[in-house]
PDB file of C-alpha atoms and ligand atoms in Angstrom:
ATOM      1  CA  MET A   1       0.000   0.000   0.000  1.00 92.00           C
ATOM      2  CA  ASP A   2       0.977   3.615  -0.595  1.00 97.00           C
ATOM      3  CA  TYR A   3       1.681   5.084   2.882  1.00 98.00           C
ATOM      4  CA  LYS A   4       2.237   8.583   1.504  1.00 98.00           C
ATOM      5  CA  LYS A   5      -1.124   8.574  -0.270  1.00 98.00           C
ATOM      6  CA  VAL A   6      -2.989   7.520   2.889  1.00 98.00           C
ATOM      7  CA  ALA A   7      -1.094  10.152   4.907  1.00 98.00           C
ATOM      8  CA  GLN A   8      -2.127  12.777   2.359  1.00 98.00           C
ATOM      9  CA  ILE A   9      -5.809  11.853   2.848  1.00 98.00           C
ATOM     10  CA  LEU A  10      -5.460  12.240   6.630  1.00 98.00           C
ATOM     11  CA  PHE A  11      -3.475  15.484   6.285  1.00 98.00           C
ATOM     12  CA  GLN A  12      -6.112  16.959   3.989  1.00 98.00           C
ATOM     13  CA  SER A  13      -8.857  15.993   6.439  1.00 98.00           C
ATOM     14  CA  GLN A  14      -6.864  17.630   9.244  1.00 97.00           C
ATOM     15  CA  ILE A  15      -6.239  20.958   7.489  1.00 96.00           C
ATOM     16  CA  GLU A  16      -9.692  21.259   5.966  1.00 97.00           C
ATOM     17  CA  ALA A  17     -11.434  19.917   9.098  1.00 98.00           C
ATOM     18  CA  ILE A  18     -13.571  17.581   7.016  1.00 98.00           C
ATOM     19  CA  GLU A  19     -14.219  14.125   8.425  1.00 98.00           C
ATOM     20  CA  ILE A  20     -13.438  10.977   6.449  1.00 98.00           C
ATOM     21  CA  GLY A  21     -14.411   7.298   6.543  1.00 98.00           C
ATOM     22  CA  LYS A  22     -12.110   4.700   8.090  1.00 98.00           C
ATOM     23  CA  ILE A  23      -8.900   4.090   6.134  1.00 98.00           C
ATOM     24  CA  THR A  24      -9.192   0.349   6.891  1.00 98.00           C
ATOM     25  CA  GLN A  25     -12.370   0.248   4.831  1.00 97.00           C
ATOM     26  CA  ASP A  26     -10.417   1.027   1.655  1.00 96.00           C
ATOM     27  CA  TYR A  27      -7.152  -0.525   2.865  1.00 97.00           C
ATOM     28  CA  PRO A  28      -7.954  -3.690   4.861  1.00 97.00           C
ATOM     29  CA  GLU A  29      -4.235  -4.529   4.673  1.00 98.00           C
ATOM     30  CA  LEU A  30      -3.479  -1.621   7.064  1.00 98.00           C
ATOM     31  CA  THR A  31      -1.953  -3.302  10.127  1.00 97.00           C
ATOM     32  CA  VAL A  32      -0.868  -1.470  13.288  1.00 97.00           C
ATOM     33  CA  GLU A  33       2.749  -1.760  12.170  1.00 97.00           C
ATOM     34  CA  ARG A  34       1.964  -0.198   8.789  1.00 98.00           C
ATOM     35  CA  ALA A  35      -0.225   2.423  10.482  1.00 98.00           C
ATOM     36  CA  TYR A  36       2.857   3.766  12.320  1.00 98.00           C
ATOM     37  CA  LEU A  37       4.521   4.171   8.898  1.00 98.00           C
ATOM     38  CA  VAL A  38       1.485   6.160   7.715  1.00 98.00           C
ATOM     39  CA  GLN A  39       1.736   8.230  10.934  1.00 98.00           C
ATOM     40  CA  ASP A  40       5.424   8.930  10.076  1.00 98.00           C
ATOM     41  CA  GLU A  41       4.380  10.152   6.613  1.00 98.00           C
ATOM     42  CA  LEU A  42       1.566  12.271   8.055  1.00 98.00           C
ATOM     43  CA  LEU A  43       4.053  13.911  10.435  1.00 98.00           C
ATOM     44  CA  LYS A  44       6.452  14.626   7.571  1.00 98.00           C
ATOM     45  CA  LEU A  45       3.619  16.561   5.920  1.00 98.00           C
ATOM     46  CA  GLN A  46       3.004  18.465   9.174  1.00 97.00           C
ATOM     47  CA  PHE A  47       6.748  19.181   9.588  1.00 97.00           C
ATOM     48  CA  GLY A  48       6.793  20.443   5.997  1.00 95.00           C
ATOM     49  CA  ASN A  49       4.094  22.828   7.142  1.00 90.00           C
ATOM     50  CA  ARG A  50       6.572  24.276   9.698  1.00 94.00           C
ATOM     51  CA  GLU A  51       5.458  22.204  12.688  1.00 96.00           C
ATOM     52  CA  LYS A  52       8.138  20.871  15.041  1.00 98.00           C
ATOM     53  CA  LYS A  53       8.015  17.683  17.092  1.00 98.00           C
ATOM     54  CA  ILE A  54       8.080  18.382  20.831  1.00 98.00           C
ATOM     55  CA  GLY A  55       7.027  15.077  22.344  1.00 98.00           C
ATOM     56  CA  TYR A  56       4.601  12.191  22.440  1.00 98.00           C
ATOM     57  CA  LYS A  57       1.191  11.205  23.723  1.00 98.00           C
ATOM     58  CA  MET A  58       0.156   7.805  24.903  1.00 98.00           C
ATOM     59  CA  GLY A  59      -3.436   6.826  24.192  1.00 97.00           C
ATOM     60  CA  LEU A  60      -5.902   4.220  25.410  1.00 95.00           C
ATOM     61  CA  THR A  61      -3.912   3.550  28.567  1.00 95.00           C
ATOM     62  CA  SER A  62      -6.992   3.656  30.833  1.00 92.00           C
ATOM     63  CA  LYS A  63     -10.025   1.353  31.035  1.00 90.00           C
ATOM     64  CA  SER A  64     -12.377   4.359  30.679  1.00 91.00           C
ATOM     65  CA  LYS A  65     -10.799   5.350  27.372  1.00 91.00           C
ATOM     66  CA  MET A  66     -10.630   1.782  26.062  1.00 92.00           C
ATOM     67  CA  LYS A  67     -14.305   1.326  26.869  1.00 91.00           C
ATOM     68  CA  GLN A  68     -15.286   4.682  25.351  1.00 91.00           C
ATOM     69  CA  MET A  69     -13.415   4.035  22.091  1.00 90.00           C
ATOM     70  CA  GLY A  70     -13.859   0.239  21.848  1.00 90.00           C
ATOM     71  CA  VAL A  71     -10.126  -0.165  21.221  1.00 89.00           C
ATOM     72  CA  HIS A  72      -8.056  -2.080  23.737  1.00 85.00           C
ATOM     73  CA  SER A  73      -4.360  -1.571  23.264  1.00 90.00           C
ATOM     74  CA  PRO A  74      -2.081   1.368  24.086  1.00 96.00           C
ATOM     75  CA  ILE A  75      -0.987   3.525  21.175  1.00 97.00           C
ATOM     76  CA  TYR A  76       1.268   6.536  20.766  1.00 98.00           C
ATOM     77  CA  GLY A  77       1.220   9.698  18.692  1.00 98.00           C
ATOM     78  CA  VAL A  78       3.525  12.682  18.229  1.00 98.00           C
ATOM     79  CA  LEU A  79       2.961  16.149  19.732  1.00 98.00           C
ATOM     80  CA  THR A  80       4.057  19.219  17.764  1.00 98.00           C
ATOM     81  CA  ASP A  81       4.619  22.837  18.786  1.00 98.00           C
ATOM     82  CA  ARG A  82       1.498  23.910  16.883  1.00 97.00           C
ATOM     83  CA  MET A  83      -0.638  21.772  19.217  1.00 98.00           C
ATOM     84  CA  LYS A  84       0.534  23.500  22.391  1.00 98.00           C
ATOM     85  CA  CYS A  85      -1.872  25.991  24.005  1.00 97.00           C
ATOM     86  CA  LEU A  86      -1.486  27.983  27.212  1.00 96.00           C
ATOM     87  CA  SER A  87      -3.610  27.389  30.292  1.00 95.00           C
ATOM     88  CA  GLY A  88      -6.480  29.889  30.418  1.00 95.00           C
ATOM     89  CA  GLU A  89      -6.252  30.476  26.675  1.00 96.00           C
ATOM     90  CA  SER A  90      -9.300  30.707  24.467  1.00 97.00           C
ATOM     91  CA  ILE A  91      -9.269  28.150  21.672  1.00 96.00           C
ATOM     92  CA  SER A  92     -11.275  28.109  18.477  1.00 96.00           C
ATOM     93  CA  LEU A  93     -13.475  25.337  17.131  1.00 96.00           C
ATOM     94  CA  LYS A  94     -12.464  26.429  13.641  1.00 92.00           C
ATOM     95  CA  ASN A  95     -10.157  23.910  11.986  1.00 93.00           C
ATOM     96  CA  ARG A  96     -11.517  21.151  14.227  1.00 98.00           C
ATOM     97  CA  ILE A  97     -14.127  18.536  13.379  1.00 98.00           C
ATOM     98  CA  HIS A  98     -15.663  17.243  16.626  1.00 98.00           C
ATOM     99  CA  PRO A  99     -13.132  18.012  19.372  1.00 98.00           C
ATOM    100  CA  LYS A 100     -13.250  16.455  22.828  1.00 98.00           C
ATOM    101  CA  VAL A 101     -11.229  17.216  25.947  1.00 98.00           C
ATOM    102  CA  GLU A 102      -9.705  14.832  28.493  1.00 98.00           C
ATOM    103  CA  PRO A 103      -7.581  15.195  31.649  1.00 98.00           C
ATOM    104  CA  GLU A 104      -3.981  14.004  31.490  1.00 98.00           C
ATOM    105  CA  ILE A 105      -0.690  13.956  33.405  1.00 98.00           C
ATOM    106  CA  ALA A 106       2.412  15.161  31.567  1.00 98.00           C
ATOM    107  CA  PHE A 107       6.065  14.195  32.026  1.00 98.00           C
ATOM    108  CA  LEU A 108       8.962  16.464  31.105  1.00 98.00           C
ATOM    109  CA  ILE A 109      11.804  14.192  30.015  1.00 98.00           C
ATOM    110  CA  ASP A 110      15.314  15.615  30.465  1.00 98.00           C
ATOM    111  CA  GLN A 111      17.473  12.573  29.708  1.00 98.00           C
ATOM    112  CA  THR A 112      17.080  10.372  26.661  1.00 98.00           C
ATOM    113  CA  LEU A 113      15.524   6.973  27.369  1.00 98.00           C
ATOM    114  CA  GLN A 114      15.988   4.069  25.028  1.00 96.00           C
ATOM    115  CA  GLY A 115      14.345   0.668  24.736  1.00 92.00           C
ATOM    116  CA  ARG A 116      13.075  -1.355  27.675  1.00 93.00           C
ATOM    117  CA  VAL A 117      13.181   0.805  30.791  1.00 97.00           C
ATOM    118  CA  THR A 118      11.785   0.559  34.310  1.00 97.00           C
ATOM    119  CA  VAL A 119       9.487   2.965  36.109  1.00 98.00           C
ATOM    120  CA  GLN A 120      12.543   3.991  38.148  1.00 98.00           C
ATOM    121  CA  ASP A 121      14.427   4.828  34.919  1.00 98.00           C
ATOM    122  CA  VAL A 122      11.489   7.001  33.875  1.00 98.00           C
ATOM    123  CA  LEU A 123      11.554   8.864  37.210  1.00 98.00           C
ATOM    124  CA  ASN A 124      15.333   9.332  36.947  1.00 97.00           C
ATOM    125  CA  SER A 125      15.038  10.761  33.428  1.00 98.00           C
ATOM    126  CA  CYS A 126      12.185  13.102  34.188  1.00 98.00           C
ATOM    127  CA  SER A 127      12.621  16.661  35.507  1.00 97.00           C
ATOM    128  CA  GLY A 128       8.956  17.282  36.255  1.00 98.00           C
ATOM    129  CA  VAL A 129       5.353  16.149  36.204  1.00 98.00           C
ATOM    130  CA  CYS A 130       2.366  18.444  35.740  1.00 98.00           C
ATOM    131  CA  ALA A 131      -1.378  18.411  35.127  1.00 98.00           C
ATOM    132  CA  ALA A 132      -2.459  18.588  31.500  1.00 98.00           C
ATOM    133  CA  MET A 133      -5.464  18.478  29.218  1.00 98.00           C
ATOM    134  CA  GLU A 134      -5.592  17.064  25.753  1.00 98.00           C
ATOM    135  CA  ILE A 135      -7.955  18.078  22.973  1.00 98.00           C
ATOM    136  CA  ILE A 136      -8.482  15.148  20.663  1.00 98.00           C
ATOM    137  CA  ASP A 137     -10.191  15.405  17.289  1.00 98.00           C
ATOM    138  CA  SER A 138     -10.418  12.217  15.285  1.00 98.00           C
ATOM    139  CA  ARG A 139     -10.458  12.783  11.558  1.00 98.00           C
ATOM    140  CA  TYR A 140     -12.884   9.821  11.323  1.00 98.00           C
ATOM    141  CA  ARG A 141     -16.652  10.177  11.130  1.00 98.00           C
ATOM    142  CA  ASN A 142     -18.279   9.795  14.583  1.00 97.00           C
ATOM    143  CA  PHE A 143     -14.881   9.098  16.170  1.00 97.00           C
ATOM    144  CA  GLU A 144     -15.237   5.537  14.837  1.00 96.00           C
ATOM    145  CA  PHE A 145     -12.003   3.716  14.139  1.00 97.00           C
ATOM    146  CA  THR A 146     -10.033   0.508  14.538  1.00 96.00           C
ATOM    147  CA  LEU A 147      -6.579   0.421  16.130  1.00 96.00           C
ATOM    148  CA  PRO A 148      -4.680   0.869  12.806  1.00 97.00           C
ATOM    149  CA  ASP A 149      -6.995   3.744  11.778  1.00 98.00           C
ATOM    150  CA  VAL A 150      -6.389   5.731  14.952  1.00 98.00           C
ATOM    151  CA  VAL A 151      -2.618   5.128  14.890  1.00 98.00           C
ATOM    152  CA  ALA A 152      -2.433   6.356  11.258  1.00 98.00           C
ATOM    153  CA  ASP A 153      -4.361   9.483  12.334  1.00 98.00           C
ATOM    154  CA  ASN A 154      -1.635  10.321  14.900  1.00 98.00           C
ATOM    155  CA  CYS A 155      -3.962   9.061  17.624  1.00 98.00           C
ATOM    156  CA  SER A 156      -6.544  11.860  17.192  1.00 98.00           C
ATOM    157  CA  SER A 157      -4.012  14.516  18.296  1.00 98.00           C
ATOM    158  CA  SER A 158      -5.233  18.094  18.045  1.00 98.00           C
ATOM    159  CA  SER A 159      -4.018  20.289  20.958  1.00 98.00           C
ATOM    160  CA  PHE A 160      -2.776  20.069  24.527  1.00 98.00           C
ATOM    161  CA  VAL A 161      -2.265  22.351  27.512  1.00 98.00           C
ATOM    162  CA  LEU A 162       0.209  21.957  30.383  1.00 98.00           C
ATOM    163  CA  GLY A 163      -0.369  23.179  33.948  1.00 97.00           C
ATOM    164  CA  ASP A 164       1.937  25.694  35.666  1.00 97.00           C
ATOM    165  CA  VAL A 165       2.635  23.593  38.771  1.00 98.00           C
ATOM    166  CA  VAL A 166       5.586  21.313  38.026  1.00 98.00           C
ATOM    167  CA  LYS A 167       6.664  18.791  40.671  1.00 98.00           C
ATOM    168  CA  ASN A 168       9.811  16.713  40.885  1.00 97.00           C
ATOM    169  CA  PRO A 169       8.751  13.081  40.323  1.00 96.00           C
ATOM    170  CA  LYS A 170      11.502  11.839  42.635  1.00 94.00           C
ATOM    171  CA  GLU A 171       9.878  13.723  45.535  1.00 95.00           C
ATOM    172  CA  PHE A 172       6.211  13.734  44.605  1.00 97.00           C
ATOM    173  CA  ASP A 173       4.209  10.491  44.567  1.00 97.00           C
ATOM    174  CA  PHE A 174       1.761  10.831  41.678  1.00 97.00           C
ATOM    175  CA  ARG A 175       0.502   7.238  41.568  1.00 96.00           C
ATOM    176  CA  ASN A 176      -2.951   7.862  43.041  1.00 97.00           C
ATOM    177  CA  LEU A 177      -3.963  11.483  42.569  1.00 98.00           C
ATOM    178  CA  GLY A 178      -7.617  12.484  42.343  1.00 98.00           C
ATOM    179  CA  ILE A 179      -8.474  13.943  38.932  1.00 98.00           C
ATOM    180  CA  ILE A 180     -11.568  15.996  38.079  1.00 98.00           C
ATOM    181  CA  LEU A 181     -12.602  17.258  34.673  1.00 98.00           C
ATOM    182  CA  GLU A 182     -14.834  20.332  35.005  1.00 98.00           C
ATOM    183  CA  LYS A 183     -17.153  21.978  32.519  1.00 98.00           C
ATOM    184  CA  ASP A 184     -18.132  25.558  33.412  1.00 98.00           C
ATOM    185  CA  GLY A 185     -17.071  24.964  37.007  1.00 98.00           C
ATOM    186  CA  SER A 186     -19.050  21.730  37.515  1.00 98.00           C
ATOM    187  CA  PRO A 187     -17.306  18.370  37.818  1.00 98.00           C
ATOM    188  CA  VAL A 188     -18.262  16.076  34.935  1.00 98.00           C
ATOM    189  CA  GLN A 189     -15.669  13.275  34.984  1.00 98.00           C
ATOM    190  CA  PHE A 190     -13.763  11.847  37.950  1.00 96.00           C
ATOM    191  CA  GLY A 191     -10.749   9.631  38.053  1.00 96.00           C
ATOM    192  CA  SER A 192      -7.411   8.837  39.596  1.00 97.00           C
ATOM    193  CA  SER A 193      -3.945   8.924  38.106  1.00 97.00           C
ATOM    194  CA  ALA A 194      -3.869   5.208  39.002  1.00 97.00           C
ATOM    195  CA  ALA A 195      -6.301   4.680  36.109  1.00 96.00           C
ATOM    196  CA  ILE A 196      -3.469   5.594  33.728  1.00 96.00           C
ATOM    197  CA  TYR A 197      -1.831   2.226  33.099  1.00 96.00           C
ATOM    198  CA  GLY A 198      -1.766   1.459  36.847  1.00 96.00           C
ATOM    199  CA  ASP A 199       0.923   4.148  37.207  1.00 97.00           C
ATOM    200  CA  PRO A 200       1.411   7.021  34.724  1.00 98.00           C
ATOM    201  CA  ALA A 201       5.192   6.398  34.773  1.00 98.00           C
ATOM    202  CA  ALA A 202       4.526   2.832  33.574  1.00 97.00           C
ATOM    203  CA  SER A 203       2.751   4.355  30.576  1.00 97.00           C
ATOM    204  CA  VAL A 204       5.935   6.334  29.783  1.00 98.00           C
ATOM    205  CA  ALA A 205       8.006   3.133  30.169  1.00 97.00           C
ATOM    206  CA  GLU A 206       5.598   1.431  27.734  1.00 97.00           C
ATOM    207  CA  LEU A 207       6.090   4.327  25.292  1.00 98.00           C
ATOM    208  CA  CYS A 208       9.856   3.721  25.469  1.00 98.00           C
ATOM    209  CA  SER A 209       9.480   0.073  24.597  1.00 96.00           C
ATOM    210  CA  MET A 210       7.027   0.846  21.763  1.00 97.00           C
ATOM    211  CA  LEU A 211       9.502   3.399  20.371  1.00 98.00           C
ATOM    212  CA  GLY A 212      12.396   0.987  20.979  1.00 97.00           C
ATOM    213  CA  ALA A 213      10.625  -1.706  18.954  1.00 96.00           C
ATOM    214  CA  ARG A 214      10.790   0.751  16.047  1.00 97.00           C
ATOM    215  CA  GLY A 215      14.447   1.618  16.709  1.00 97.00           C
ATOM    216  CA  LEU A 216      13.568   4.994  18.223  1.00 98.00           C
ATOM    217  CA  ALA A 217      14.442   6.663  21.534  1.00 98.00           C
ATOM    218  CA  LEU A 218      12.452   8.984  23.789  1.00 98.00           C
ATOM    219  CA  GLU A 219      14.617  12.073  23.389  1.00 98.00           C
ATOM    220  CA  ALA A 220      15.652  14.483  26.158  1.00 98.00           C
ATOM    221  CA  GLY A 221      13.454  17.586  26.043  1.00 98.00           C
ATOM    222  CA  SER A 222      10.290  15.667  25.126  1.00 98.00           C
ATOM    223  CA  VAL A 223       6.910  16.276  26.731  1.00 98.00           C
ATOM    224  CA  VAL A 224       4.896  13.080  27.230  1.00 98.00           C
ATOM    225  CA  LEU A 225       1.165  12.885  27.893  1.00 98.00           C
ATOM    226  CA  ALA A 226       0.634   9.587  29.713  1.00 98.00           C
ATOM    227  CA  GLY A 227      -2.989   9.090  28.573  1.00 97.00           C
ATOM    228  CA  ALA A 228      -6.389  10.234  29.778  1.00 97.00           C
ATOM    229  CA  ALA A 229      -7.591   9.107  33.187  1.00 94.00           C
ATOM    230  CA  THR A 230     -11.288   9.464  32.288  1.00 95.00           C
ATOM    231  CA  ALA A 231     -13.496   9.394  29.211  1.00 95.00           C
ATOM    232  CA  ALA A 232     -13.315  12.509  27.002  1.00 97.00           C
ATOM    233  CA  ILE A 233     -16.163  15.035  26.701  1.00 98.00           C
ATOM    234  CA  PRO A 234     -17.152  17.137  23.646  1.00 98.00           C
ATOM    235  CA  LEU A 235     -16.071  20.786  23.504  1.00 98.00           C
ATOM    236  CA  GLU A 236     -18.904  23.278  23.200  1.00 98.00           C
ATOM    237  CA  LEU A 237     -18.680  26.858  22.046  1.00 97.00           C
ATOM    238  CA  GLY A 238     -18.687  29.333  24.961  1.00 98.00           C
ATOM    239  CA  SER A 239     -17.809  26.779  27.642  1.00 98.00           C
ATOM    240  CA  GLU A 240     -14.780  26.585  29.894  1.00 98.00           C
ATOM    241  CA  TYR A 241     -13.077  23.286  30.726  1.00 98.00           C
ATOM    242  CA  ALA A 242     -10.595  22.548  33.488  1.00 98.00           C
ATOM    243  CA  ALA A 243      -8.648  19.567  34.737  1.00 98.00           C
ATOM    244  CA  VAL A 244      -7.914  19.646  38.454  1.00 98.00           C
ATOM    245  CA  VAL A 245      -5.262  17.200  39.618  1.00 98.00           C
ATOM    246  CA  GLN A 246      -4.586  16.677  43.325  1.00 98.00           C
ATOM    247  CA  GLY A 247      -1.301  18.404  44.212  1.00 98.00           C
ATOM    248  CA  LEU A 248      -0.767  19.618  40.638  1.00 98.00           C
ATOM    249  CA  GLY A 249      -3.314  22.418  40.442  1.00 98.00           C
ATOM    250  CA  ARG A 250      -5.644  23.329  37.678  1.00 98.00           C
ATOM    251  CA  VAL A 251      -5.299  23.707  33.934  1.00 98.00           C
ATOM    252  CA  SER A 252      -8.053  25.280  31.844  1.00 98.00           C
ATOM    253  CA  ILE A 253      -9.171  26.415  28.398  1.00 98.00           C
ATOM    254  CA  LYS A 254     -12.099  28.432  27.092  1.00 98.00           C
ATOM    255  CA  VAL A 255     -13.806  27.690  23.815  1.00 98.00           C
ATOM    256  CA  GLY A 256     -14.200  31.017  22.022  1.00 94.00           C
TER     257      GLY A 256
HETATM  258  C1  OOG B   1      -7.681   8.196  20.671  1.00 88.92           C
HETATM  259  C2  OOG B   1      -6.715   8.945  21.525  1.00 88.92           C
HETATM  260  C3  OOG B   1      -6.733   8.451  22.953  1.00 88.92           C
HETATM  261  C4  OOG B   1      -5.973   8.911  25.344  1.00 88.92           C
HETATM  262  O1  OOG B   1      -5.497   9.702  26.165  1.00 88.92           O
HETATM  263  O2  OOG B   1      -6.392   7.803  25.672  1.00 88.92           O
HETATM  264  C5  OOG B   1      -6.036   9.341  23.915  1.00 88.92           C
HETATM  265  C6  OOG B   1      -9.097   8.727  20.803  1.00 88.92           C
HETATM  266  O3  OOG B   1      -9.720   8.557  21.847  1.00 88.92           O
HETATM  267  O4  OOG B   1      -9.604   9.299  19.813  1.00 88.92           O
HETATM  268  O5  OOG B   1      -5.537  10.397  23.619  1.00 88.92           O
HETATM  269 MG1   MG B   2      -5.140  11.625  25.424  1.00 88.92          MG
END
């Protein structure tokens, strides 16, 4: 199959904000392995459009997300500088199809990690952890996809926001923090950081082995979103959304 051609379809859908049908419908030969090659090609198109890679996101690392999406295996995507928003910022629905928001925990990696690593290695290579929110926007109609489809689509990446409170993971135990997702000041989703792969640092270790299997390293300077702790909720015009993480403060966005 022509990876570049499939990437072009996804890229077009992304920039025009027009949903498409599942790639696997036209290309049943799209395996997860091949889907990462399509993702690589999609990112090359984004980089050509002056975007820069700044990290990774893990996806489907919690039971709530697996249940919501009907897909049951962790996946990773790439974060670019264009996706980064500031907490409190107003974001537009323009250029998005059917965006949703979900609460996350982010890791700031300051030493390169390669291959199979332990949770302790992750902690040793990480300069900080903070609260985060991710805005996902599948390019597929009704957010319906199989595992290869979502991987090819860079795991529904759209935007993300990091919180201002950054804690040292060697001193701050983040394994069971209460997490609330608020809409207009009211709590709408509840979770714990323990929902993220049992331990969010284990999700980062899993990312390292997934990258390692492709001959890649998790480079120093990367931001990593460990995966949503709760199901995602749709963004509505005029509303404000916040993720509140115990000990890590609050991160918010407005939809303007
Ligand atoms: C796939 C992306 C999942 C997460 O945190 O689990 C994800 C999707 O739900 O469209 O970002
Ligand atoms: Mg996510």
